[in-house]
PDB file of C-alpha atoms in Angstrom:
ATOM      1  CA  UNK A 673      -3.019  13.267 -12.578  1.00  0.00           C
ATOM      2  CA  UNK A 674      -4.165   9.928 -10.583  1.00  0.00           C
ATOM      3  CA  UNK A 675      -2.613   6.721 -11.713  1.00  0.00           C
ATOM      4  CA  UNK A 676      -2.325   3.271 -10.973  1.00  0.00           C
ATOM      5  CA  UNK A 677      -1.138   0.064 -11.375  1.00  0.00           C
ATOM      6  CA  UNK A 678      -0.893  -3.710  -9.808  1.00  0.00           C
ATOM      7  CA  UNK A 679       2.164  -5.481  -8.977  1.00  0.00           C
ATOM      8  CA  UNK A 680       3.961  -8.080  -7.052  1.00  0.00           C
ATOM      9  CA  UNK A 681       5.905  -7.352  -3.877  1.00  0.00           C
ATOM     10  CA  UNK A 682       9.923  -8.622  -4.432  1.00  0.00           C
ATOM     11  CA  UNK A 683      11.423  -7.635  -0.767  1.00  0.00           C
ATOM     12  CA  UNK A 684      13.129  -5.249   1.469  1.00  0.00           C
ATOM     13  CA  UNK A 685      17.150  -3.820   0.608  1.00  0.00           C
ATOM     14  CA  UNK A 686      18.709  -0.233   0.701  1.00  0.00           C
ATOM     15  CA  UNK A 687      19.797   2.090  -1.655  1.00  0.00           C
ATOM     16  CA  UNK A 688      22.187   5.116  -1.246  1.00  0.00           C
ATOM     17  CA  UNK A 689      21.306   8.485  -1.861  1.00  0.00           C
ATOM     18  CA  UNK A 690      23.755  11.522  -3.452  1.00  0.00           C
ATOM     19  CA  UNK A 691      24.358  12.323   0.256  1.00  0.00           C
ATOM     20  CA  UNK A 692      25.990   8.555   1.343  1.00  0.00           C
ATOM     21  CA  UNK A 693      22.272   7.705   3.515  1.00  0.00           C
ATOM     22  CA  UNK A 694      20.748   4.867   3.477  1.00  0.00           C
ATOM     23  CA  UNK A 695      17.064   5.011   2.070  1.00  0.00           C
ATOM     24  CA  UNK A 696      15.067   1.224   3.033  1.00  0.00           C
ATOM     25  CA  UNK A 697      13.218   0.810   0.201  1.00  0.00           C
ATOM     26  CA  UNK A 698      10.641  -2.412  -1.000  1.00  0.00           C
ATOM     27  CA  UNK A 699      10.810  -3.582  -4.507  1.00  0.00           C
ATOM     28  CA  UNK A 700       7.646  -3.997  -6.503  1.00  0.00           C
ATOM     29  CA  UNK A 701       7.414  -5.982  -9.769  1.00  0.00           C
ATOM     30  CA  UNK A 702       4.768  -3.260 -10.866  1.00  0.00           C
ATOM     31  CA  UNK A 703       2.763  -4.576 -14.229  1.00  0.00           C
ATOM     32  CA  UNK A 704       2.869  -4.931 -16.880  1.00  0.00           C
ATOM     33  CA  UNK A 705      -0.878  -4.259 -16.968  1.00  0.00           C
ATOM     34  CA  UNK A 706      -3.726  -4.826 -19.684  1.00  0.00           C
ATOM     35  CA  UNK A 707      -6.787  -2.385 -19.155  1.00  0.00           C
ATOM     36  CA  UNK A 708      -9.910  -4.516 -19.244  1.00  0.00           C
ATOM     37  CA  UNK A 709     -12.728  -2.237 -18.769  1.00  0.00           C
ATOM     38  CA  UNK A 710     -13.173   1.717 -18.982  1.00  0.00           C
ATOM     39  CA  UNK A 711     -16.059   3.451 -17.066  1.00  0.00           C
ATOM     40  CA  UNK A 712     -17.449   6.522 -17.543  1.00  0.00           C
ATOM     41  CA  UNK A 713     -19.161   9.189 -15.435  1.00  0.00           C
ATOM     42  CA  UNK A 714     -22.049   9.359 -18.343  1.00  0.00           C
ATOM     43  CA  UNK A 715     -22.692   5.747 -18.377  1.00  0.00           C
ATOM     44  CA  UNK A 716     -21.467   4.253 -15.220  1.00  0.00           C
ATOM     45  CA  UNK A 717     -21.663   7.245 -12.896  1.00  0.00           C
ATOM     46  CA  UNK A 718     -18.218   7.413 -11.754  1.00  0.00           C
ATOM     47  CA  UNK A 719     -14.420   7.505 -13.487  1.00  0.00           C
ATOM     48  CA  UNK A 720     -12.822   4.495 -13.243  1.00  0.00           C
ATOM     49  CA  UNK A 721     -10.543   1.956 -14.693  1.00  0.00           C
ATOM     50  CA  UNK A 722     -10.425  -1.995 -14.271  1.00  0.00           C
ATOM     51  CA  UNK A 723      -6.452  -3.395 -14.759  1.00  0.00           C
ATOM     52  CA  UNK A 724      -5.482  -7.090 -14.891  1.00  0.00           C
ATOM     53  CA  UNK A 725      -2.380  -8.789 -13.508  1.00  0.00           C
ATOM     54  CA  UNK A 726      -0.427 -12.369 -14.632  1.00  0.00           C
ATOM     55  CA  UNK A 727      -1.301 -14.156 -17.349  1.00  0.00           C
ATOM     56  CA  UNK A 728      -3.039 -17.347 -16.315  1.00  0.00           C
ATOM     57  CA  UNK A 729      -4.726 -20.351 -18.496  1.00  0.00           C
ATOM     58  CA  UNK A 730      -8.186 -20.059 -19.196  1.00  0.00           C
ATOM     59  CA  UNK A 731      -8.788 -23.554 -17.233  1.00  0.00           C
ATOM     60  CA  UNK A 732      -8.152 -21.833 -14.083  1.00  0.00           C
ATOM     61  CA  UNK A 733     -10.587 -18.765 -14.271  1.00  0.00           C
ATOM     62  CA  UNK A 734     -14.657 -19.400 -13.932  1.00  0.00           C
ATOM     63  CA  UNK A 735     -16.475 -18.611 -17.244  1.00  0.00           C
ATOM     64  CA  UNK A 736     -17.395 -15.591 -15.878  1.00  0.00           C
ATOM     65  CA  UNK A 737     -14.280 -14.134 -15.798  1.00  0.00           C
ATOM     66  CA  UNK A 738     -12.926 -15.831 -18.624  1.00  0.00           C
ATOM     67  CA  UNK A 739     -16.258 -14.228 -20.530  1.00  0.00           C
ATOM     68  CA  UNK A 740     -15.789 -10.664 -18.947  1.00  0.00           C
ATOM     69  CA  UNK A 741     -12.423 -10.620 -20.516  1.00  0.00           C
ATOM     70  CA  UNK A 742     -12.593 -11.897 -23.923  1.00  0.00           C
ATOM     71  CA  UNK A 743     -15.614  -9.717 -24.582  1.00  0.00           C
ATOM     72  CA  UNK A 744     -13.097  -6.752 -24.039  1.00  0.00           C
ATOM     73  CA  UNK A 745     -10.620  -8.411 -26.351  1.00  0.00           C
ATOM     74  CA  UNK A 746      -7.917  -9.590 -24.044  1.00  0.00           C
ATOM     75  CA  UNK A 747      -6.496 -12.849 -25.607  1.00  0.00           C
ATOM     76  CA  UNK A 748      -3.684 -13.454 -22.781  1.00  0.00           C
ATOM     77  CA  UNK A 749      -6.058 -13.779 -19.700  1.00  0.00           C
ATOM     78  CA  UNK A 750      -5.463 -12.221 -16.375  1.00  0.00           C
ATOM     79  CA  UNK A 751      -5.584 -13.615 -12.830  1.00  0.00           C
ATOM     80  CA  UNK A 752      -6.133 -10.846 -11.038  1.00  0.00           C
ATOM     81  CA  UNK A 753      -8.663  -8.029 -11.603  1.00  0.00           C
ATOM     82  CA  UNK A 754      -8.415  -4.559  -9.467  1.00  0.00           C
ATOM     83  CA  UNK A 755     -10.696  -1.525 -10.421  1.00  0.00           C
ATOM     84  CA  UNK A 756      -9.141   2.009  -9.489  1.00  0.00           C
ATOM     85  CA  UNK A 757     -11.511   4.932  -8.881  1.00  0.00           C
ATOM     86  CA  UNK A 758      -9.496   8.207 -11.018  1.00  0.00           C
ATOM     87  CA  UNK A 759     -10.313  11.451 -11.857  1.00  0.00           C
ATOM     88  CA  UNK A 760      -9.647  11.550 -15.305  1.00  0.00           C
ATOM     89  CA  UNK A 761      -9.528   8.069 -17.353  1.00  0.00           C
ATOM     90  CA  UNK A 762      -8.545   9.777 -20.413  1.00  0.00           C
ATOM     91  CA  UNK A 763      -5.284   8.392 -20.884  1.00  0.00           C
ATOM     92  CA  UNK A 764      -6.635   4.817 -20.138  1.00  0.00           C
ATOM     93  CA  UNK A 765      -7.892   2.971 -23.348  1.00  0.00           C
ATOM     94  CA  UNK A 766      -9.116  -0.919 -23.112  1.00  0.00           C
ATOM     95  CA  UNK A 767      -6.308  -3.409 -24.108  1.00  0.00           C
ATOM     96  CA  UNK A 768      -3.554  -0.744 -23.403  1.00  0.00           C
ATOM     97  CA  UNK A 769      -0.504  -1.967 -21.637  1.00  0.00           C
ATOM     98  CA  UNK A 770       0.346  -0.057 -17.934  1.00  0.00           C
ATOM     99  CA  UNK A 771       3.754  -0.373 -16.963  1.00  0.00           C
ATOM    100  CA  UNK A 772       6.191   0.574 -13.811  1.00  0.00           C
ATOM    101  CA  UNK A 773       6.726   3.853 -15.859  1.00  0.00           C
ATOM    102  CA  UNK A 774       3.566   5.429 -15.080  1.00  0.00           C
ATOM    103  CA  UNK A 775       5.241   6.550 -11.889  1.00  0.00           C
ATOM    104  CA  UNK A 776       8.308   8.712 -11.826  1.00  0.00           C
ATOM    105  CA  UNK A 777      10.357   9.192  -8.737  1.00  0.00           C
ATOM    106  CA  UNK A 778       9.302  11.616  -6.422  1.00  0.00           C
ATOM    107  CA  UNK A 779       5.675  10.916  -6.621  1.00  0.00           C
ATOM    108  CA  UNK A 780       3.772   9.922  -3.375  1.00  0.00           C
ATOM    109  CA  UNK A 781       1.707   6.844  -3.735  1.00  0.00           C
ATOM    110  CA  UNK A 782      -0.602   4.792  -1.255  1.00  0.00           C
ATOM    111  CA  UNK A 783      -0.013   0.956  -1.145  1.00  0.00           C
ATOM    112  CA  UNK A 784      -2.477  -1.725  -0.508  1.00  0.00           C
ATOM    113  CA  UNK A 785      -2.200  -5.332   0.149  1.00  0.00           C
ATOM    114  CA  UNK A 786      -2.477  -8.291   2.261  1.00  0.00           C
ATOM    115  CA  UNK A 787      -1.088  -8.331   5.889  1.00  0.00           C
ATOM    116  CA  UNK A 788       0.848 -11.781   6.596  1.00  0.00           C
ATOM    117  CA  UNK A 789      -1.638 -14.084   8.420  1.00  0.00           C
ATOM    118  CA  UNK A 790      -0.786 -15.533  12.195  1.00  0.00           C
ATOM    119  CA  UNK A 791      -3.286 -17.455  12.855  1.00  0.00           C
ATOM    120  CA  UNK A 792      -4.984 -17.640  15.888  1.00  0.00           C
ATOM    121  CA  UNK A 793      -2.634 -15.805  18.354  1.00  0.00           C
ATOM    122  CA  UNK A 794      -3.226 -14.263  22.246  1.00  0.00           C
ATOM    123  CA  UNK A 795      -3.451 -10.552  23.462  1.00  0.00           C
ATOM    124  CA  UNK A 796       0.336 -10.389  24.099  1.00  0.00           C
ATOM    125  CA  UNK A 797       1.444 -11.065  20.877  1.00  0.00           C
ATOM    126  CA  UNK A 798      -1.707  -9.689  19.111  1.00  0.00           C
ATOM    127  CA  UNK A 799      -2.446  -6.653  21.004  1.00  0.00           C
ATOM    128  CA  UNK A 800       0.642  -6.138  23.190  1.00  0.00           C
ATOM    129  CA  UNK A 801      -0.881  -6.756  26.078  1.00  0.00           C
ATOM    130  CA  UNK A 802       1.223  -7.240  29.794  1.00  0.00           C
ATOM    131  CA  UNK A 803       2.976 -10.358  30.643  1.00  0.00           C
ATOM    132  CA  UNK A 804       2.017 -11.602  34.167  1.00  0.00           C
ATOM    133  CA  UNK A 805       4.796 -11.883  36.904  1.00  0.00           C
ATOM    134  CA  UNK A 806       6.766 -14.903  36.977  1.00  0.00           C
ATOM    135  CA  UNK A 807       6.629 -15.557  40.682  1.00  0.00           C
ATOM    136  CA  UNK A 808       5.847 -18.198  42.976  1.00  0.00           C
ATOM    137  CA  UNK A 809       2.229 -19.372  42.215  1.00  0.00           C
ATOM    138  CA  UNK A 810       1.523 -17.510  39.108  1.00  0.00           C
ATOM    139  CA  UNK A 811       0.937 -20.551  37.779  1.00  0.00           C
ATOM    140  CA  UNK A 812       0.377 -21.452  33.805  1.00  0.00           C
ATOM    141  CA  UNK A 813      -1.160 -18.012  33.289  1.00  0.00           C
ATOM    142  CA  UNK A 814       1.303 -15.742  32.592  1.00  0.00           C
ATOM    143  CA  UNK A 815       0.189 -14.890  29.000  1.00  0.00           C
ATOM    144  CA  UNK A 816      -3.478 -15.195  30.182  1.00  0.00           C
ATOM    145  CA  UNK A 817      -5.575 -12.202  29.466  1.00  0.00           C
ATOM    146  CA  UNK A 818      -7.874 -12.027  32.616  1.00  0.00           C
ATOM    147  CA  UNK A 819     -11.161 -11.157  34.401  1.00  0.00           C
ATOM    148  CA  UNK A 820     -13.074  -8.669  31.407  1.00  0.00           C
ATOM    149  CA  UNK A 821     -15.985  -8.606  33.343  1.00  0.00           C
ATOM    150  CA  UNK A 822     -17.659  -4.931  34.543  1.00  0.00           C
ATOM    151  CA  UNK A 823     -19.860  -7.260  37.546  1.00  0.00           C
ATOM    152  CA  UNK A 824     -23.689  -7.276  37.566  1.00  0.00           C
ATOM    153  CA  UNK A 825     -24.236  -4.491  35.561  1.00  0.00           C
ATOM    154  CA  UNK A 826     -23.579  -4.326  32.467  1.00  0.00           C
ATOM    155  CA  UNK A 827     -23.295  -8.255  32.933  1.00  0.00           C
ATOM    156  CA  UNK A 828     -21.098  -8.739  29.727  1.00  0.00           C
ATOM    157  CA  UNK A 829     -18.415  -7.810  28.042  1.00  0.00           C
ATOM    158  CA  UNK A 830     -18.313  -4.887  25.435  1.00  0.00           C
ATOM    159  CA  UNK A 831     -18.262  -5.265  21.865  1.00  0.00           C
ATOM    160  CA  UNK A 832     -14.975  -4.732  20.347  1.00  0.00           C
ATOM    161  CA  UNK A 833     -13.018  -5.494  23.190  1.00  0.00           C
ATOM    162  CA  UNK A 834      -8.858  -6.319  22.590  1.00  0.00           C
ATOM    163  CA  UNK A 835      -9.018 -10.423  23.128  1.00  0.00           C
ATOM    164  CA  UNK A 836      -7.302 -13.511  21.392  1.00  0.00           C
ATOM    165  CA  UNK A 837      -8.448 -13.760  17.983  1.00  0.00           C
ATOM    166  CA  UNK A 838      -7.426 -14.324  14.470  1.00  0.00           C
ATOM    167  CA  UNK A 839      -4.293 -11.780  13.857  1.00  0.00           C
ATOM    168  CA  UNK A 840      -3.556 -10.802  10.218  1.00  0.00           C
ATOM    169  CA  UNK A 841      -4.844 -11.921   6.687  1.00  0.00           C
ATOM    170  CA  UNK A 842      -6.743  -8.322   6.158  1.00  0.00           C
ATOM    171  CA  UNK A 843      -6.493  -5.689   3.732  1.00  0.00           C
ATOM    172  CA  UNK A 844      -4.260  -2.888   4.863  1.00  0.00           C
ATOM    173  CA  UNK A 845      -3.166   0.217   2.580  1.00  0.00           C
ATOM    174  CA  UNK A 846       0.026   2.600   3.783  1.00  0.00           C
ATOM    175  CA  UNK A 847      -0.466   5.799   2.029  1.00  0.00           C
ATOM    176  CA  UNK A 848       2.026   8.456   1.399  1.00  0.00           C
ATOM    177  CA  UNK A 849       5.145   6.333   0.525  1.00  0.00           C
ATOM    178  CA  UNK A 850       7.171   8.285  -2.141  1.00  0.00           C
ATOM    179  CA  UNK A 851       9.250   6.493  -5.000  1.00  0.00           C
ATOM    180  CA  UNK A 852      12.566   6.292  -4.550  1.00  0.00           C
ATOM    181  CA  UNK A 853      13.595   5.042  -7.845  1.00  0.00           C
ATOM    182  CA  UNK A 854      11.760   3.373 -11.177  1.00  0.00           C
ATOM    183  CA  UNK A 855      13.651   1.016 -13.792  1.00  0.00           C
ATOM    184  CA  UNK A 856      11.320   0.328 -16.868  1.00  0.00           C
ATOM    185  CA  UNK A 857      13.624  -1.650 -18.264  1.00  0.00           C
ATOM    186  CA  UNK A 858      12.477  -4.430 -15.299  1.00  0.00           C
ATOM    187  CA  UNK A 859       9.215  -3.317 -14.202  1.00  0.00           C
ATOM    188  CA  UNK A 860      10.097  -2.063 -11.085  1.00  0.00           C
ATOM    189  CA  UNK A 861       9.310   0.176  -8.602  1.00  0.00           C
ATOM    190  CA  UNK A 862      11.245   1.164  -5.333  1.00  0.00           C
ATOM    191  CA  UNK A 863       9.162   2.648  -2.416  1.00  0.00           C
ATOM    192  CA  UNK A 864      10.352   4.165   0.812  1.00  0.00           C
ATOM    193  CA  UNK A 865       9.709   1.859   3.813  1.00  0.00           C
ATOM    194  CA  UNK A 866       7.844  -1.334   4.396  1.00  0.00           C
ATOM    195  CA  UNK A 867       4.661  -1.987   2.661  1.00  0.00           C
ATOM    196  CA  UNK A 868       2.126  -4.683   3.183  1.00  0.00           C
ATOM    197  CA  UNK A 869       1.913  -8.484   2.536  1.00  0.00           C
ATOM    198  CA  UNK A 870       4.426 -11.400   2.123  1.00  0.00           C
ATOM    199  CA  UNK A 871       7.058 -11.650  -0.476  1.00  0.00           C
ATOM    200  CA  UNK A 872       5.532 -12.212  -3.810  1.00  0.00           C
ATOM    201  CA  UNK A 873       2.458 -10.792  -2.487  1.00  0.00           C
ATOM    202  CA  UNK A 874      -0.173  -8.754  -5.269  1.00  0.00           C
ATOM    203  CA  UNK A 875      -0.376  -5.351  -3.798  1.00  0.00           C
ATOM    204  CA  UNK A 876      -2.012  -2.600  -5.643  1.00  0.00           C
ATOM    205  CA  UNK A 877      -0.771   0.622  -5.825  1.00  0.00           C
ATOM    206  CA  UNK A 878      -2.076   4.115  -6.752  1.00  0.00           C
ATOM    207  CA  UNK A 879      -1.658   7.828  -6.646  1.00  0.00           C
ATOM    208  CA  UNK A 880      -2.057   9.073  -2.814  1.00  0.00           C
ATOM    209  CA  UNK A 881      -4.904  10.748  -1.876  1.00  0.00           C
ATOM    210  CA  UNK A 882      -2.547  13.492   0.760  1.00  0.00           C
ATOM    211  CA  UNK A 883      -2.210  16.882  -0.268  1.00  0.00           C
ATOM    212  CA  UNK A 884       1.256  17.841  -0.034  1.00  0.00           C
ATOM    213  CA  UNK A 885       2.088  21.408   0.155  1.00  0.00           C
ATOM    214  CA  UNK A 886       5.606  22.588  -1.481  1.00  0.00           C
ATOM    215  CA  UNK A 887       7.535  24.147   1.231  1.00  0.00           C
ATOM    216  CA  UNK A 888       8.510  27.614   0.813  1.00  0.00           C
ATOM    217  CA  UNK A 889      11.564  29.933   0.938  1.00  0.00           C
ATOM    218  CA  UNK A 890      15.224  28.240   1.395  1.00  0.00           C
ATOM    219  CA  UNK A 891      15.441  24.697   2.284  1.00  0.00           C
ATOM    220  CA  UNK A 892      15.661  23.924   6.307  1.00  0.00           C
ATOM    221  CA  UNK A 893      14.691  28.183   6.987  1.00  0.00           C
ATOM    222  CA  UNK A 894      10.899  28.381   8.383  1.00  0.00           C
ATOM    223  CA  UNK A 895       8.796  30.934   7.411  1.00  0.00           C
ATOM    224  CA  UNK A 896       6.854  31.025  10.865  1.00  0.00           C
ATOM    225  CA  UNK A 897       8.566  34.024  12.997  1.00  0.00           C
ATOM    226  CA  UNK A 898       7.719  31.863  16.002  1.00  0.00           C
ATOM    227  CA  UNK A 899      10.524  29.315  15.051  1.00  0.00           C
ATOM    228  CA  UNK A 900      13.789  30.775  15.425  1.00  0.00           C
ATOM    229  CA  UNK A 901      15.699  29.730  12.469  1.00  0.00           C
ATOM    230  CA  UNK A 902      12.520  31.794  10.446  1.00  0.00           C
ATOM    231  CA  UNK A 903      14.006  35.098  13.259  1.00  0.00           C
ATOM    232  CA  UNK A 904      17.740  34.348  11.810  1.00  0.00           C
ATOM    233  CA  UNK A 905      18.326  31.883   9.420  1.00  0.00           C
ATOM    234  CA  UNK A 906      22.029  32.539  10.197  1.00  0.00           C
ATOM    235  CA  UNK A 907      21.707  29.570  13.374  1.00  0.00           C
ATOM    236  CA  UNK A 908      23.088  26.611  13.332  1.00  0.00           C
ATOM    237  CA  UNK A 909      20.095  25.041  13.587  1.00  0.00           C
ATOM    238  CA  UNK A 910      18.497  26.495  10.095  1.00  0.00           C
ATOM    239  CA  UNK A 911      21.548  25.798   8.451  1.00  0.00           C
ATOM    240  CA  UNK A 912      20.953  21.716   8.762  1.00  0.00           C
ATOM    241  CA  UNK A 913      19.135  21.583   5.849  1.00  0.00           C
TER     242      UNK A 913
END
């Protein structure tokens, strides 16, 4: 079953699996969440539920907003407003709360948010372009991009060519990051790996849209005769698992 929620990311630490190995993880302050609108394939077209984040003073949201929300009921206003496209809305009713405990551990989820923002930054730092020599009469150049012209024909350079430029401050999602651990009690949510945005940064997070396939027969044995720990799983090298 899809599910999702918004939340707010804390920062990077580590945390210690039954085995002694060290798992980096990113905290997420994940809800709580009010459900603000329900939409339905019969009158909308599609499945989908819209969730709202922080509690903000009516002052700072445009009428609109404020409007949208109090004609679903809410009386503790939200700042931020994220619809998720889901299979089944079902479960979803309007002013119901959505907390971290709509994911368990174990369950893959994709991540969106975002990036930090650079500003306006060269090719070496924003594509990883080459660093001129630093020899005798390379002059102030050295992080310099270069000629980019093709000569007479085509006269120009292409469209979408790596250059300096604006580096950051977009909307990136990470999919396939599985929980590592859930506490209710705190709203939060601890994901394998690094995730988009800043610290204290809204990211949104939701079921993953990967199709993961349980593995079969003992753990670390393939079942592909080509390998050779799936010819004798009595190796060394099937027994890591």
């Amino acid at each position: 079953m899809e599910k999702a929620i918004i939340g707010k990311k804390i920062g990077m630490t580590q945390i210690f699996d039954e085995a002694g190995r060290v798992i980096p993880v990113t905290v997420i302050e994940a809800g709580p969440c009010t459900v603000v609108q329900k939409k339905s394939a019969e009158k909308d077209g599609y499945e989908a539920v819209q969730l709202g984040y922080q509690t903000v003073p009516e002052r700072k949201l445009t009428k609109p907003e404020t409007g949208h929300q109090k004609k679903a009921g809410i009386t503790e206003l939200k700042k931020v407003l994220k619809e998720f496209k889901l299979k089944d809305c079902s479960q979803y009713e309007v002013g119901a709360q959505v907390k971290a405990d709509v994911f368990a551990a174990g369950e893959f989820i994709d991540v969106t948010g975002i990036s930090k923002g650079h500003g306006f930054q060269g090719v070496v730092k924003r594509h990883g372009a080459a660093v001129k020599r630093n020899t005798h009469g390379g002059g102030p150049v050295h992080r310099h991009q270069g000629s980019l012209g093709a000569g007479t024909t085509p006269g120009h350079i292409a469209k979408g060519r790596d250059g300096a430029g604006q580096m950051g401050n977009v909307q990136v999602t990470v999919q396939n990051l599985d929980i590592v651990k859930v506490d209710p009690e705190y709203n939060l949510i601890a994901v394998r790996g690094a995730i988009p945005g800043p610290k204290g940064g809204v990211v949104f997070l939701k079921s993953t849209t990967k199709v993961h396939v349980e593995k079969k027969g003992p753990s670390g044995i393939s079942a592909n005769p080509q390998k050779a720990s799936g010819r004798n799983p009595q190796k060394a090298s099937a027994r890591k698992g």
